[in-house]
Amino acid sequence: MSSEPESTPEQKQLPKPPGLLRSSGLVGIMTMLSRVLGLVRDMVIARYFGAGAGADAFFVAFKIPNFLRRLFAEGAFSQAFVPVLSSYRENQSLSDVQRLVNAVAGSLGLVLLGVTLVAILGAPVLTAVFAPGFLDDEVKFALTSDMLRITFPYLLLISLTAFAGGILNSYDRFAVPAFTPVLLNLAMIAAAIWLTPLMDEPVMALAWGVFIAGALQLFFQLPFLMRLGLLPRPRVDYRHEGVSRILKLMAPALFGVSVSQINLLLDTVLASFLQTGSVSWLYYSDRLSELPLGVFGIAIATVILPSLSRKHAAASADQFAATLDWAVRAVLLIGLPAALALALLAEPLIATLFHYGAVTDRDVAMSAQSLRAYSAGLLAFMLIKVLAPGFFAREDTKTPVKIGIIAMVANMVFNLILIFSLAHAGLALATSISAWLNGYLLWRGLRKEGAWQSQPGWSRFLLQLLFANGALAAVIVWLNAPVSVWLANGGYQRAADMAMLVGAGVAVYFVALALAGVRVRHFRHR
């Protein structure tokens, strides 16, 4: 492939992008597949390792690079890279876009390689920083450090994967990046089942599964970049105008887009001082709360960022505001019933998915406590995902960083207040409260700047949501069985009962929406 392809008339006359509802639905379906397999992955991990010391050690070793991935690759980098790339796509030739991609690939790759080497050498230091409570347990501390040396290169691989996905998303190729996380779950499931018996320390198999998954995810996307004509030829060039813009936007974006992830990591640090199992209880409940967040919240955010960036580049202020309003309504439509269902079905969900093998009745009860606390902030987590792009699309990263710092400080204060009375559940509740503060401040800032303007029909829409969610809560309370029944039933019975409950709840909710006058056409938007 030529490193400097020339633009063609077809490339200058860009195709009309698909509707946001259709694109969000496509990303949501792919993400749903990934999240379902993620739950299967967690069920396998729970079955093999439960909530013991080995599981705690792995979750920390995985959480550190995974946290940095969300903070850096899917957070600051993506939110800075996609608007700049969209601007180049809108206003420059394909050869200019190729030069930008080459420069970013080389510059990003060099930095990530250096960070990865330092982290591998300093794994014990990172473990002490992120899980200081493990210092009192030499075996757990050493195991975490050893696994971190294997899992940390995942940051390098998945950051380059996010870079490739950002290019594909900017050209409205949403399906491939959305499908890519499936490979992580498949690799970890395979590692848990087939590598575990081969390891002297069985839980080390999970660390190798993470490493293998990172490589698979990166190489999976390269053929699609080649088909698009934008396969990177890495070139280190920090003086490139586009690279300079990205770097300028990234520094404050590190805080602005990923405060919720910083808060979750603070939860892990504090949970490491609590009784054994606390890290795992938070992990299992966080995984469940992330299912609707990933399937819907992140799907909508993924789709609207390129759209908002193009509308900002084209100076379409009214369309920009209408797109943000559409995103907020879409989040409310899905986020409210999801949060309600998680709160009402906390124990049944945990029991259905994780109450096997080494997971005890007590583990179910403890995980359910933190799941309810996370469910209180689920809607806020989703709103943050769709409101933050309203700033980043306009290349404003200073406002979100100010808001992020406020929310992070608030989270630390709430952690210290609630951990003494509610233990691990208090950490989850503090995260939820600070997420609401973060979401409110983002919304207020967008409204004040005129980037978000309320569209007609909000009062009617809120009444429709109230009616539909009331119907959903009623059917769940009516059909749900006592917790003791869920714990006593076998796995197949629990799965059948949960499928019935979820099916009935979804049916009642959407029928109630239809009766209230909500139609699919109301959510079609470009």
Coordinates of C-alpha atoms in Angstrom, one line a residue:
M1 CA 0.0 0.0 0.0
S2 CA 1.3 3.4 -0.8
S3 CA 2.1 5.5 2.3
E4 CA 0.7 8.7 0.7
P5 CA -2.6 7.7 -1.1
E6 CA -4.3 10.4 -3.0
S7 CA -7.9 11.2 -2.4
T8 CA -10.4 10.2 -5.0
P9 CA -13.7 11.9 -6.0
E10 CA -15.6 9.2 -4.0
Q11 CA -13.5 10.0 -0.9
K12 CA -14.0 13.7 -1.3
Q13 CA -17.8 13.1 -1.7
L14 CA -18.2 11.4 1.6
P15 CA -21.2 9.1 2.0
K16 CA -24.1 10.2 4.1
P17 CA -23.5 8.8 7.6
P18 CA -26.0 6.3 9.0
G19 CA -28.6 7.5 11.5
L20 CA -27.6 7.7 15.1
L21 CA -30.3 5.3 16.2
R22 CA -29.2 2.7 13.7
S23 CA -25.5 3.1 14.5
S24 CA -26.2 3.0 18.3
G25 CA -28.2 -0.1 17.8
L26 CA -25.4 -1.8 15.9
V27 CA -22.8 -0.9 18.4
G28 CA -25.2 -1.9 21.2
I29 CA -25.7 -5.3 19.7
M30 CA -22.0 -5.9 19.3
T31 CA -21.4 -4.6 22.8
M32 CA -24.2 -6.8 24.2
L33 CA -22.4 -9.8 22.7
S34 CA -19.2 -8.8 24.3
R35 CA -20.8 -8.0 27.7
V36 CA -22.7 -11.3 27.7
L37 CA -19.5 -13.2 27.0
G38 CA -17.9 -11.0 29.7
L39 CA -20.4 -12.3 32.2
V40 CA -19.7 -15.8 31.0
R41 CA -16.0 -15.1 31.6
D42 CA -16.7 -13.8 35.1
M43 CA -18.9 -16.9 35.8
V44 CA -15.9 -19.1 34.7
I45 CA -13.5 -17.1 36.9
A46 CA -15.9 -17.3 39.9
R47 CA -16.3 -21.0 39.4
Y48 CA -12.6 -21.7 39.3
F49 CA -11.3 -19.0 41.8
G50 CA -14.3 -17.7 43.8
A51 CA -13.5 -14.6 45.9
G52 CA -10.3 -15.8 47.5
A53 CA -6.8 -14.4 47.6
G54 CA -5.9 -15.6 44.1
A55 CA -9.0 -13.9 42.6
D56 CA -8.2 -10.7 44.6
A57 CA -4.7 -10.7 43.3
F58 CA -5.7 -11.2 39.6
F59 CA -8.4 -8.5 39.8
V60 CA -5.9 -6.0 41.0
A61 CA -3.3 -7.1 38.4
F62 CA -5.9 -6.8 35.6
K63 CA -7.5 -3.6 37.0
I64 CA -4.3 -1.6 36.8
P65 CA -3.7 -1.8 33.0
N66 CA -7.5 -1.9 32.4
F67 CA -7.9 1.3 34.4
L68 CA -5.1 3.0 32.4
R69 CA -6.7 1.7 29.2
R70 CA -10.0 3.4 30.1
L71 CA -8.2 6.5 31.4
F72 CA -5.8 6.8 28.5
A73 CA -6.8 4.8 25.4
E74 CA -10.6 4.9 25.6
G75 CA -10.5 8.1 27.6
A76 CA -8.1 10.9 27.0
F77 CA -6.7 9.7 23.8
S78 CA -9.9 8.8 22.0
Q79 CA -11.6 12.0 23.2
A80 CA -8.7 14.0 21.8
F81 CA -8.0 12.0 18.7
V82 CA -11.4 11.5 17.2
P83 CA -12.3 15.3 17.1
V84 CA -8.9 16.1 15.4
L85 CA -9.3 13.2 13.0
S86 CA -12.9 14.2 12.2
S87 CA -11.6 17.8 11.5
Y88 CA -9.0 16.4 9.1
R89 CA -11.6 14.2 7.4
E90 CA -13.9 17.1 7.0
N91 CA -11.4 19.7 5.8
Q92 CA -8.3 17.9 4.5
S93 CA -7.4 15.4 1.8
L94 CA -6.9 11.7 2.4
S95 CA -3.2 12.0 2.1
D96 CA -3.2 14.6 5.0
V97 CA -5.3 12.1 7.0
Q98 CA -2.8 9.4 6.3
R99 CA 0.1 11.6 7.4
L100 CA -1.8 12.3 10.7
V101 CA -2.4 8.6 11.3
N102 CA 1.2 7.7 10.6
A103 CA 2.5 10.4 13.0
V104 CA 0.0 9.5 15.8
A105 CA 0.8 5.8 15.4
G106 CA 4.6 6.3 15.8
S107 CA 4.4 8.9 18.6
L108 CA 1.8 7.0 20.6
G109 CA 3.5 3.7 20.1
L110 CA 6.9 5.0 21.4
V111 CA 5.4 6.5 24.5
L112 CA 3.4 3.4 25.3
L113 CA 6.4 1.1 24.8
G114 CA 8.4 3.2 27.3
V115 CA 5.6 3.2 29.9
T116 CA 5.2 -0.6 29.5
L117 CA 8.9 -1.3 30.1
V118 CA 9.0 0.9 33.2
A119 CA 5.8 -0.7 34.6
I120 CA 7.2 -4.3 34.1
L121 CA 10.4 -3.4 35.9
G122 CA 8.5 -1.6 38.7
A123 CA 5.6 -4.0 39.1
P124 CA 6.0 -4.3 42.9
V125 CA 5.9 -0.5 43.2
L126 CA 2.7 -0.3 41.2
T127 CA 1.2 -3.1 43.3
A128 CA 2.1 -1.2 46.5
V129 CA 0.6 2.0 45.1
F130 CA -2.7 0.5 43.8
A131 CA -3.2 -2.2 46.5
P132 CA -1.3 -1.1 49.6
G133 CA -3.4 -3.4 51.8
F134 CA -1.7 -6.3 50.1
L135 CA 1.7 -5.4 51.7
D136 CA 0.7 -7.3 54.9
D137 CA 0.2 -10.5 52.9
E138 CA 3.6 -11.4 51.2
V139 CA 2.1 -14.2 49.1
K140 CA -0.8 -12.1 47.7
F141 CA 1.5 -9.2 47.1
A142 CA 4.1 -11.3 45.2
L143 CA 1.4 -13.0 43.2
T144 CA -0.1 -9.7 42.2
S145 CA 3.3 -8.3 41.1
D146 CA 4.1 -11.4 39.0
M147 CA 0.7 -11.3 37.2
L148 CA 1.1 -7.5 36.7
R149 CA 4.3 -8.1 34.7
I150 CA 2.2 -10.3 32.3
T151 CA -0.9 -8.2 32.2
F152 CA 0.6 -4.7 31.8
P153 CA 1.6 -5.0 28.1
Y154 CA -2.1 -5.2 27.5
L155 CA -2.1 -1.4 27.9
L156 CA 0.3 -1.1 24.9
L157 CA -1.7 -3.5 22.8
I158 CA -5.2 -2.2 23.7
S159 CA -4.2 1.4 23.3
L160 CA -3.1 0.8 19.7
T161 CA -6.4 -1.1 19.3
A162 CA -8.3 2.0 20.5
F163 CA -6.3 4.1 18.1
A164 CA -7.3 1.8 15.2
G165 CA -10.9 1.8 16.5
G166 CA -11.0 5.6 16.6
I167 CA -10.1 5.7 12.9
L168 CA -12.8 3.2 12.0
N169 CA -15.4 5.0 14.1
S170 CA -14.5 8.3 12.5
Y171 CA -15.4 6.8 9.2
D172 CA -18.6 5.3 10.5
R173 CA -17.3 1.7 10.7
F174 CA -18.7 1.1 14.1
A175 CA -19.2 -2.7 14.1
V176 CA -15.6 -3.8 14.0
P177 CA -14.4 -1.8 17.1
A178 CA -17.5 -2.8 18.9
F179 CA -17.0 -6.5 18.2
T180 CA -13.3 -6.4 19.1
P181 CA -13.8 -6.8 23.0
V182 CA -15.4 -10.2 22.3
L183 CA -11.9 -11.5 21.7
L184 CA -10.8 -10.5 25.2
N185 CA -13.6 -12.6 26.8
L186 CA -13.0 -15.6 24.5
A187 CA -9.3 -15.5 25.3
M188 CA -9.8 -15.3 29.0
I189 CA -12.4 -18.1 29.0
A190 CA -10.1 -20.3 27.1
A191 CA -7.2 -19.5 29.4
A192 CA -9.3 -20.3 32.5
I193 CA -10.4 -23.6 31.2
W194 CA -7.4 -24.9 29.3
L195 CA -4.3 -23.1 30.7
T196 CA -5.2 -23.3 34.4
P197 CA -4.4 -27.1 34.7
L198 CA -0.9 -26.4 33.1
M199 CA 0.1 -23.7 35.6
D200 CA 2.0 -24.2 38.9
E201 CA -0.1 -21.2 40.2
P202 CA -3.5 -21.8 38.4
V203 CA -4.6 -18.1 38.6
M204 CA -1.6 -17.1 36.4
A205 CA -3.5 -18.6 33.5
L206 CA -5.8 -15.6 33.6
A207 CA -2.9 -13.1 33.3
W208 CA -1.7 -14.9 30.2
G209 CA -5.2 -14.8 28.8
V210 CA -5.2 -11.0 29.1
F211 CA -1.9 -10.7 27.3
I212 CA -3.0 -13.0 24.4
A213 CA -6.3 -11.1 24.1
G214 CA -4.5 -7.8 23.6
A215 CA -2.5 -9.1 20.7
L216 CA -5.7 -10.7 19.1
Q217 CA -7.7 -7.5 19.4
L218 CA -5.0 -5.3 17.7
F219 CA -4.3 -7.6 14.8
F220 CA -8.0 -8.2 14.2
Q221 CA -8.6 -4.6 13.3
L222 CA -5.6 -4.1 10.9
P223 CA -7.2 -5.7 7.8
F224 CA -10.2 -3.3 8.1
L225 CA -7.8 -0.3 8.3
M226 CA -6.1 -1.6 5.2
R227 CA -9.5 -1.8 3.4
L228 CA -10.2 1.8 4.4
G229 CA -6.8 2.8 3.0
L230 CA -5.5 4.1 6.3
L231 CA -3.3 1.3 7.6
P232 CA -0.7 3.2 9.7
R233 CA 3.0 3.4 8.8
P234 CA 4.3 4.5 12.2
R235 CA 6.5 7.6 12.1
V236 CA 7.6 9.5 15.3
D237 CA 6.7 13.1 14.7
Y238 CA 5.7 15.1 17.7
R239 CA 5.9 18.4 15.7
H240 CA 3.1 17.3 13.4
E241 CA 0.2 19.9 13.8
G242 CA -2.4 17.2 14.4
V243 CA -0.2 15.4 17.0
S244 CA 0.4 18.7 18.8
R245 CA -3.4 19.4 18.9
I246 CA -4.0 15.9 20.3
L247 CA -1.4 16.2 23.0
K248 CA -2.7 19.6 24.0
L249 CA -6.2 18.2 24.4
M250 CA -5.1 14.9 26.1
A251 CA -3.6 16.3 29.3
P252 CA -6.7 17.8 30.8
A253 CA -8.9 15.0 29.2
L254 CA -7.1 12.5 31.4
F255 CA -9.2 13.7 34.2
G256 CA -12.3 15.0 32.5
V257 CA -13.5 11.8 30.8
S258 CA -12.4 9.1 33.2
V259 CA -13.2 10.4 36.7
S260 CA -15.6 7.5 37.3
Q261 CA -12.7 5.1 36.5
I262 CA -10.4 6.9 39.0
N263 CA -13.2 6.6 41.6
L264 CA -13.5 2.9 41.0
L265 CA -9.7 2.5 41.4
L266 CA -9.8 4.4 44.7
D267 CA -12.5 1.9 45.7
T268 CA -10.0 -0.9 45.0
V269 CA -7.2 0.8 47.0
L270 CA -9.5 1.2 50.0
A271 CA -11.1 -2.2 49.6
S272 CA -7.6 -3.8 49.8
F273 CA -7.6 -2.8 53.5
L274 CA -11.0 -4.5 54.2
Q275 CA -11.6 -8.1 54.8
T276 CA -10.6 -10.7 52.1
G277 CA -13.2 -10.8 49.4
S278 CA -14.0 -7.1 49.3
V279 CA -12.1 -6.5 46.1
S280 CA -13.9 -9.4 44.4
W281 CA -17.4 -8.4 45.7
L282 CA -16.9 -4.9 44.2
Y283 CA -15.6 -6.5 41.0
Y284 CA -18.6 -8.8 40.5
S285 CA -21.1 -6.0 41.2
D286 CA -19.2 -3.5 39.1
R287 CA -19.3 -6.0 36.2
L288 CA -23.0 -6.3 36.4
S289 CA -23.6 -2.5 36.5
E290 CA -21.3 -2.1 33.5
L291 CA -23.5 -4.3 31.3
P292 CA -26.1 -1.6 30.6
L293 CA -23.4 1.1 30.8
G294 CA -21.4 -0.6 28.1
V295 CA -24.3 -1.8 25.9
F296 CA -26.1 1.5 25.8
G297 CA -24.2 4.4 27.5
I298 CA -20.9 3.7 25.8
A299 CA -22.6 2.7 22.5
I300 CA -24.4 6.1 22.3
A301 CA -21.2 8.0 23.3
T302 CA -19.2 6.1 20.7
V303 CA -21.6 7.1 18.0
I304 CA -22.2 10.7 18.9
L305 CA -18.6 11.8 19.3
P306 CA -17.7 11.7 15.6
S307 CA -21.2 13.1 14.8
L308 CA -20.8 16.0 17.2
S309 CA -17.2 16.6 16.0
R310 CA -18.3 16.9 12.4
K311 CA -21.2 19.2 13.3
H312 CA -18.9 21.4 15.3
A313 CA -16.4 21.5 12.4
A314 CA -19.3 22.4 10.1
A315 CA -20.6 25.1 12.5
S316 CA -24.0 23.5 12.9
A317 CA -24.8 24.7 16.4
D318 CA -28.5 23.8 16.3
Q319 CA -27.8 20.3 15.1
F320 CA -25.1 19.9 17.7
A321 CA -27.5 20.8 20.5
A322 CA -30.2 18.6 19.1
T323 CA -27.8 15.6 19.0
L324 CA -26.9 16.1 22.6
D325 CA -30.5 16.3 23.6
W326 CA -31.2 13.1 21.6
A327 CA -28.4 11.3 23.5
V328 CA -29.7 12.4 26.9
R329 CA -33.2 11.1 26.1
A330 CA -31.9 7.9 24.8
V331 CA -29.8 7.3 28.0
L332 CA -32.9 8.0 30.2
L333 CA -35.0 5.6 28.1
I334 CA -32.6 2.7 28.8
G335 CA -30.7 3.8 32.0
L336 CA -33.7 4.3 34.3
P337 CA -35.2 0.8 33.8
A338 CA -31.7 -0.8 33.9
A339 CA -30.9 0.9 37.3
L340 CA -34.3 0.0 38.7
A341 CA -33.9 -3.7 37.6
L342 CA -30.4 -3.9 39.1
A343 CA -31.6 -2.6 42.4
L344 CA -34.6 -4.8 42.6
L345 CA -32.9 -8.0 41.4
A346 CA -29.5 -7.6 43.0
E347 CA -29.3 -10.9 44.8
P348 CA -31.1 -12.9 42.1
L349 CA -28.7 -11.6 39.4
I350 CA -25.6 -12.2 41.5
A351 CA -26.8 -15.7 42.4
T352 CA -27.7 -16.6 38.8
L353 CA -24.4 -15.5 37.3
F354 CA -21.9 -16.2 40.0
H355 CA -23.3 -18.6 42.7
Y356 CA -21.3 -21.6 41.6
G357 CA -18.2 -23.4 42.7
A358 CA -16.2 -21.4 45.2
V359 CA -18.8 -18.5 45.5
T360 CA -20.7 -18.8 48.8
D361 CA -24.1 -17.5 49.9
R362 CA -22.3 -14.8 51.9
D363 CA -20.4 -13.7 48.7
V364 CA -23.8 -13.3 47.0
A365 CA -25.2 -11.1 49.8
M366 CA -22.1 -8.9 50.0
S367 CA -21.9 -8.5 46.2
A368 CA -25.6 -7.6 46.1
Q369 CA -25.0 -4.8 48.6
S370 CA -22.4 -3.1 46.4
L371 CA -24.5 -3.7 43.3
R372 CA -27.4 -1.8 44.8
A373 CA -25.1 1.0 45.6
Y374 CA -23.7 1.1 42.0
S375 CA -27.2 0.9 40.6
A376 CA -28.0 4.3 42.3
G377 CA -25.3 5.9 40.1
L378 CA -25.8 3.9 36.9
L379 CA -27.8 6.7 35.2
A380 CA -25.2 9.2 36.2
F381 CA -22.4 7.0 34.8
M382 CA -24.3 6.8 31.5
L383 CA -25.0 10.6 31.4
I384 CA -21.3 11.3 31.9
K385 CA -20.5 9.2 28.9
V386 CA -22.8 11.2 26.6
L387 CA -22.3 14.7 28.1
A388 CA -18.5 14.7 28.1
P389 CA -18.3 14.4 24.3
G390 CA -20.2 17.7 24.1
F391 CA -17.1 19.3 25.4
F392 CA -14.5 17.2 23.7
A393 CA -16.1 17.5 20.2
R394 CA -15.6 21.3 20.6
E395 CA -12.0 20.6 21.7
D396 CA -12.7 22.0 25.2
T397 CA -10.9 19.8 27.7
K398 CA -10.4 22.4 30.4
T399 CA -14.0 22.5 31.6
P400 CA -14.3 18.7 32.1
V401 CA -11.0 18.6 34.0
K402 CA -12.2 21.2 36.5
I403 CA -15.5 19.2 36.9
G404 CA -13.6 16.0 37.2
I405 CA -11.3 17.2 40.0
I406 CA -14.4 18.4 41.9
A407 CA -16.1 15.0 41.5
M408 CA -12.9 13.1 42.4
V409 CA -12.4 15.1 45.6
A410 CA -16.0 14.6 46.5
N411 CA -15.7 10.9 46.0
M412 CA -12.7 10.7 48.4
V413 CA -14.6 12.6 51.0
F414 CA -17.7 10.3 50.6
N415 CA -15.4 7.2 50.7
L416 CA -14.0 8.2 54.0
I417 CA -17.4 9.0 55.4
L418 CA -19.2 5.8 54.2
I419 CA -16.6 3.1 54.5
F420 CA -16.8 3.0 58.3
S421 CA -20.6 2.3 58.3
L422 CA -21.1 0.4 55.0
A423 CA -17.6 -1.1 54.3
H424 CA -17.3 -2.1 50.6
A425 CA -20.8 -1.0 49.8
G426 CA -20.0 2.4 51.1
L427 CA -17.2 2.7 48.6
A428 CA -19.7 1.9 45.8
L429 CA -22.2 4.3 47.1
A430 CA -19.6 7.1 47.3
T431 CA -18.7 6.5 43.6
S432 CA -22.4 6.8 42.7
I433 CA -22.9 10.0 44.6
S434 CA -19.8 11.6 43.0
A435 CA -20.9 10.5 39.6
W436 CA -24.2 12.4 40.0
L437 CA -22.2 15.5 41.0
N438 CA -20.0 15.0 37.9
G439 CA -23.0 14.5 35.6
Y440 CA -24.9 17.5 36.9
L441 CA -21.9 19.8 36.6
L442 CA -21.3 18.7 33.0
W443 CA -24.9 19.3 32.1
R444 CA -24.9 22.7 33.7
G445 CA -21.8 23.7 31.9
L446 CA -23.1 22.6 28.5
R447 CA -26.4 24.4 29.1
K448 CA -24.6 27.6 30.3
E449 CA -22.5 27.6 27.1
G450 CA -25.5 27.0 24.9
A451 CA -24.1 23.7 23.6
W452 CA -27.1 21.8 25.0
Q453 CA -30.5 23.3 24.5
S454 CA -33.7 21.6 25.7
Q455 CA -35.8 20.4 22.8
P456 CA -39.6 20.4 22.8
G457 CA -41.5 17.6 24.6
W458 CA -39.5 17.0 27.8
S459 CA -42.4 17.2 30.2
R460 CA -44.4 14.6 28.2
F461 CA -41.3 12.4 27.9
L462 CA -40.7 12.3 31.6
L463 CA -44.3 11.4 32.4
Q464 CA -44.0 8.5 29.8
L465 CA -40.9 7.3 31.6
L466 CA -42.5 7.5 35.0
F467 CA -45.5 5.4 33.8
A468 CA -43.3 2.8 32.1
N469 CA -40.8 2.4 35.0
G470 CA -43.7 2.1 37.5
A471 CA -45.1 -0.8 35.4
L472 CA -41.7 -2.4 35.3
A473 CA -41.2 -2.2 39.1
A474 CA -44.6 -3.6 39.7
V475 CA -44.1 -6.7 37.5
I476 CA -40.7 -7.4 39.0
V477 CA -41.9 -7.2 42.6
W478 CA -44.9 -9.4 41.7
L479 CA -42.9 -12.1 39.9
N480 CA -39.7 -12.2 42.0
A481 CA -39.1 -14.9 44.6
P482 CA -37.5 -14.6 48.0
V483 CA -33.7 -14.6 48.0
S484 CA -33.6 -18.0 49.8
V485 CA -35.3 -19.6 46.9
W486 CA -32.8 -18.2 44.4
L487 CA -29.9 -19.5 46.6
A488 CA -31.5 -23.0 47.0
N489 CA -32.3 -23.5 43.3
G490 CA -29.9 -25.1 40.9
G491 CA -28.1 -23.2 38.1
Y492 CA -30.5 -24.1 35.3
Q493 CA -33.6 -23.3 37.4
R494 CA -32.1 -19.9 38.3
A495 CA -31.3 -19.2 34.7
A496 CA -34.8 -20.1 33.6
D497 CA -36.4 -18.0 36.3
M498 CA -34.2 -15.0 35.5
A499 CA -34.9 -15.3 31.8
M500 CA -38.6 -15.2 32.6
L501 CA -38.3 -12.2 34.9
V502 CA -36.1 -10.3 32.4
G503 CA -38.4 -11.2 29.5
A504 CA -41.5 -10.1 31.4
G505 CA -39.9 -6.9 32.6
V506 CA -38.7 -5.9 29.1
A507 CA -42.1 -6.7 27.5
V508 CA -44.0 -4.8 30.1
Y509 CA -41.7 -1.8 29.9
F510 CA -41.9 -1.4 26.2
V511 CA -45.6 -2.1 26.0
A512 CA -46.1 0.6 28.7
L513 CA -43.9 3.0 26.6
A514 CA -46.1 2.3 23.6
L515 CA -49.3 2.8 25.5
A516 CA -47.8 6.1 26.7
G517 CA -47.2 7.2 23.1
V518 CA -43.5 6.6 22.7
R519 CA -42.6 5.5 19.1
V520 CA -39.3 4.4 17.4
R521 CA -39.6 7.3 15.0
H522 CA -39.2 9.8 17.9
F523 CA -35.6 8.6 18.3
R524 CA -34.5 8.6 14.7
H525 CA -31.8 11.2 14.4
R526 CA -28.7 12.0 12.2

